[in-house]
Coordinates of C-alpha atoms in Angstrom, one line a residue:
X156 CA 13.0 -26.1 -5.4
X157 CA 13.1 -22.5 -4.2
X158 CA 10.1 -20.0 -3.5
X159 CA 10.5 -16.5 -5.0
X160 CA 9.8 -14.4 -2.0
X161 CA 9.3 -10.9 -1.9
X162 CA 8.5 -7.9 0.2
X163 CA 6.2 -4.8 -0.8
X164 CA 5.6 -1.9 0.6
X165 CA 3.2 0.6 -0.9
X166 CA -0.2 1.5 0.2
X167 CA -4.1 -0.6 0.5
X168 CA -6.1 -0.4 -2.8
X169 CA -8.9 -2.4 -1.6
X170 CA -9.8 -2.8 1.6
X171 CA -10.2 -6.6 2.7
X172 CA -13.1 -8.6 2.7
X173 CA -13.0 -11.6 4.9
X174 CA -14.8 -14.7 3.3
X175 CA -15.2 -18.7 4.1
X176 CA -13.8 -21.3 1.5
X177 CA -16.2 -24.8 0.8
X178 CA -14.3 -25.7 3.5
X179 CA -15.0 -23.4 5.9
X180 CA -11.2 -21.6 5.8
X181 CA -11.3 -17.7 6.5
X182 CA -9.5 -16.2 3.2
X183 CA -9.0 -12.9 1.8
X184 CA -7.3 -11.6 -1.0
X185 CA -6.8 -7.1 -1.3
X186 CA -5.0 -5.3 -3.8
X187 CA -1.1 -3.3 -3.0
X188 CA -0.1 -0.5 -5.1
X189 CA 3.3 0.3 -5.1
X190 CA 4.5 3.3 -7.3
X191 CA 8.3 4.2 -7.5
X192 CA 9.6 7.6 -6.9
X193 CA 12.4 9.1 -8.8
X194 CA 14.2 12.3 -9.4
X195 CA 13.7 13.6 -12.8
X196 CA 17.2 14.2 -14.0
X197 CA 16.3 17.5 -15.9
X198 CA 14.5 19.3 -13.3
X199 CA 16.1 17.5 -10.1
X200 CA 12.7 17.5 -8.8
X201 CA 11.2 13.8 -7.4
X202 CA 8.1 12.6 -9.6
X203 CA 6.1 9.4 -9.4
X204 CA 6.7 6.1 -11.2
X205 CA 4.1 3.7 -13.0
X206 CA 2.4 2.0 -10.0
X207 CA 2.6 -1.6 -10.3
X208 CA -0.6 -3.6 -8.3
X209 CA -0.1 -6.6 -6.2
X210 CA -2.5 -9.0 -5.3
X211 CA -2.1 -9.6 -1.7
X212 CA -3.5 -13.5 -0.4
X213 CA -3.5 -14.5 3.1
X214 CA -5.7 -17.3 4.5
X215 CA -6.9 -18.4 8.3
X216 CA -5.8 -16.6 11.4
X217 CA -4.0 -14.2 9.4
X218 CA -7.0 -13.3 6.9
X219 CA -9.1 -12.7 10.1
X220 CA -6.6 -10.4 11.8
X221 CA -5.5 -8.1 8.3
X222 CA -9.6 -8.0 7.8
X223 CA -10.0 -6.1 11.2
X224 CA -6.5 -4.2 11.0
X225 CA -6.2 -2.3 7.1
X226 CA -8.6 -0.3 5.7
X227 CA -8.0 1.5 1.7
X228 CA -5.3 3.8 2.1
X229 CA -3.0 2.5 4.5
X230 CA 0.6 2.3 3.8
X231 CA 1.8 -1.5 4.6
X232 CA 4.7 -3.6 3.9
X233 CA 3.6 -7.4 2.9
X234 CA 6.3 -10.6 2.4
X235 CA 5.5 -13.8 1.1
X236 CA 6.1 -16.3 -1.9
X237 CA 5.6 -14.2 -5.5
X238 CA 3.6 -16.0 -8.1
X239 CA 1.5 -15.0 -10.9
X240 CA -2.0 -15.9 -12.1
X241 CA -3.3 -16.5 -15.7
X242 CA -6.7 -16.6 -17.4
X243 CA -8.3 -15.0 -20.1
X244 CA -10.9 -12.4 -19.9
X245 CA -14.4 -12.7 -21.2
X246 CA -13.6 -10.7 -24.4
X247 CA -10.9 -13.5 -24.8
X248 CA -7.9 -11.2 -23.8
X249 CA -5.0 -12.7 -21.7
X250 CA -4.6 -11.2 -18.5
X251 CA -2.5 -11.8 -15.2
X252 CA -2.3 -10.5 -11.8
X253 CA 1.1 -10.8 -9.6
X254 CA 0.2 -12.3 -6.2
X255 CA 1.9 -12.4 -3.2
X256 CA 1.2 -15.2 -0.5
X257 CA 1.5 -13.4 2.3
X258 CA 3.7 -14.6 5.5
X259 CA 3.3 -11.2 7.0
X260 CA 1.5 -7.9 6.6
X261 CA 1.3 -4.9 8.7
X262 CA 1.2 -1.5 8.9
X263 CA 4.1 0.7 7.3
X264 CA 5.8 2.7 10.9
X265 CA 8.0 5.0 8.6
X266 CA 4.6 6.3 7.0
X267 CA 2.5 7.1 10.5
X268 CA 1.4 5.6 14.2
X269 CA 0.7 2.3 14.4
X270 CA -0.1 0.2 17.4
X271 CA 0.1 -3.9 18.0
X272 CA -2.2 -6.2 19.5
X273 CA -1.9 -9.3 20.0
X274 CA -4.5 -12.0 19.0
X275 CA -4.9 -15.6 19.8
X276 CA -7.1 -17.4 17.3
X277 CA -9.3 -20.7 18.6
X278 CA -12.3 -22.5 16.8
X279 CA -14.7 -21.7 19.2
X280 CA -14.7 -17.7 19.0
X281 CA -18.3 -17.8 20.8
X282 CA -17.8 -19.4 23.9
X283 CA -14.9 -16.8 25.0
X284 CA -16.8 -14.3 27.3
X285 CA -16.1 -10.6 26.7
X286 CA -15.1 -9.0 29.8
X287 CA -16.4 -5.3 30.7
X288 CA -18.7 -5.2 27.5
X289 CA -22.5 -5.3 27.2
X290 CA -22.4 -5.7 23.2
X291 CA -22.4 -8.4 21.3
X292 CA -18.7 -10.6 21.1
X293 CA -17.1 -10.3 17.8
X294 CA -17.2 -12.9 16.1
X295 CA -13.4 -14.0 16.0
X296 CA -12.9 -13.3 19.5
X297 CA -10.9 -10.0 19.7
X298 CA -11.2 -7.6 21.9
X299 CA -13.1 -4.1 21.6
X300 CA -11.0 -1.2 20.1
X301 CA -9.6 1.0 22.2
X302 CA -11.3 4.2 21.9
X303 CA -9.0 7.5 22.4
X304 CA -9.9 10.7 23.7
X305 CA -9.8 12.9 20.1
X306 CA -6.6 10.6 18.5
X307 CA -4.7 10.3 20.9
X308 CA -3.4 6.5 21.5
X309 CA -5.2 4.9 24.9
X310 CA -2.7 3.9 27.5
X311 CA -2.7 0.3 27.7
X312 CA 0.3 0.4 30.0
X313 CA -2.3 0.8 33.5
X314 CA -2.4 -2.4 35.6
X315 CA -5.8 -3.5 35.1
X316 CA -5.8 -3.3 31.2
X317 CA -7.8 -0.2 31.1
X318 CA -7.6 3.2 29.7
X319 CA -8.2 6.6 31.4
X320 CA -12.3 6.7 30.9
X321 CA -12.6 3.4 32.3
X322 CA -13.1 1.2 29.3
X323 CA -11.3 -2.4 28.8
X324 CA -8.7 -2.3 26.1
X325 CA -8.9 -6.1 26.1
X326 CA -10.6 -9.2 27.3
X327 CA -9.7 -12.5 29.5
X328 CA -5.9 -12.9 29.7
X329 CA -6.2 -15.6 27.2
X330 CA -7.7 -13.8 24.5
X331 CA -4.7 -10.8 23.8
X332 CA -2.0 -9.2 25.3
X333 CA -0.8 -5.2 24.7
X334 CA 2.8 -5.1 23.4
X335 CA 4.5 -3.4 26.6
X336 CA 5.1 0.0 24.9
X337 CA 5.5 3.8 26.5
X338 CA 2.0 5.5 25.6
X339 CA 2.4 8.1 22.7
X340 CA 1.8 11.7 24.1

């Protein structure tokens, strides 16, 4: 039997929410709205479709990292397995949402900046120290956001994993490594 997968791109409708399952599995679930452009044939000018709204579902170390990376009004591009759900309202209507289980989700490059860090998940997020950083860890163990100097992107080419003002960009060597990438002027 084969999986209908799909890939969306379209822009954050709700921003995610991080929760626990009984069985203590990080889980969330965010809404996609994708709307279709198209040149209207009489005017030649480009108008908007019907926007059709996606359920986006990811579970463990994924749900943790897309919690901490999208906010409402990003553009991103999600893949995964296509599936719908069914119930009925309390007013006794049928409704349905289509859902898509994600295998990846990130942000859309065509659409603005975007940076990548990567994340190494563990089930002990507490006992990894925080290096640099008087604050309390996060709780899933990643490191502190690199703060810029008025938008523009912190280099986390230097040698020592640090921007210009000083600040670590990132923990231990075990927790993430920067993607080697030139620093955006």
């Amino acid at each position: 039997m084969s999986d209908a997968r799909t890939t969306v791109t379209g822009y954050v409708g709700t921003t995610p929410v991080l929760h626990l399952s009984a069985n203590q599995v990080p889980w969330t679930s965010f809404r996609v709205g994708s709307t279709r452009r198209f040149r209207d044939a009489a005017t030649g000018e480009w108008r908007d479709g019907r926007t059709t709204w996606f359920t986006v579902k990811a579970f463990r170390g994924a749900a943790r990292t897309i919690c901490e990376s999208l906010t409402q009004g990003q553009p991103v591009v999600v893949t995964g397995r296509a599936s719908t759900e069914e119930w009925v309202d309390k007013e006794g209507r049928d409704r349905f949402a289509l859902i898509v289980d994600a295998d990846a989700v990130g942000p859309d490059a065509t659409r603005g900046l975007t940076r990548f860090t990567k994340v190494v998940h563990d089930d002990a997020p507490a006992e990894r120290p925080t290096q640099g950083s008087a604050s309390t860890p996060d709780p899933w163990g990643l490191p502190p956001a690199p703060r810029g100097d008025g938008g523009a992107t912190a280099d986390a080419g230097t040698p020592d994993g640090e921007d210009d003002v000083g600040d670590p960009l990132v923990g231990s060597d075990d927790q993430t490594e920067p993607a080697d990438e030139p620093a955006v002027a």
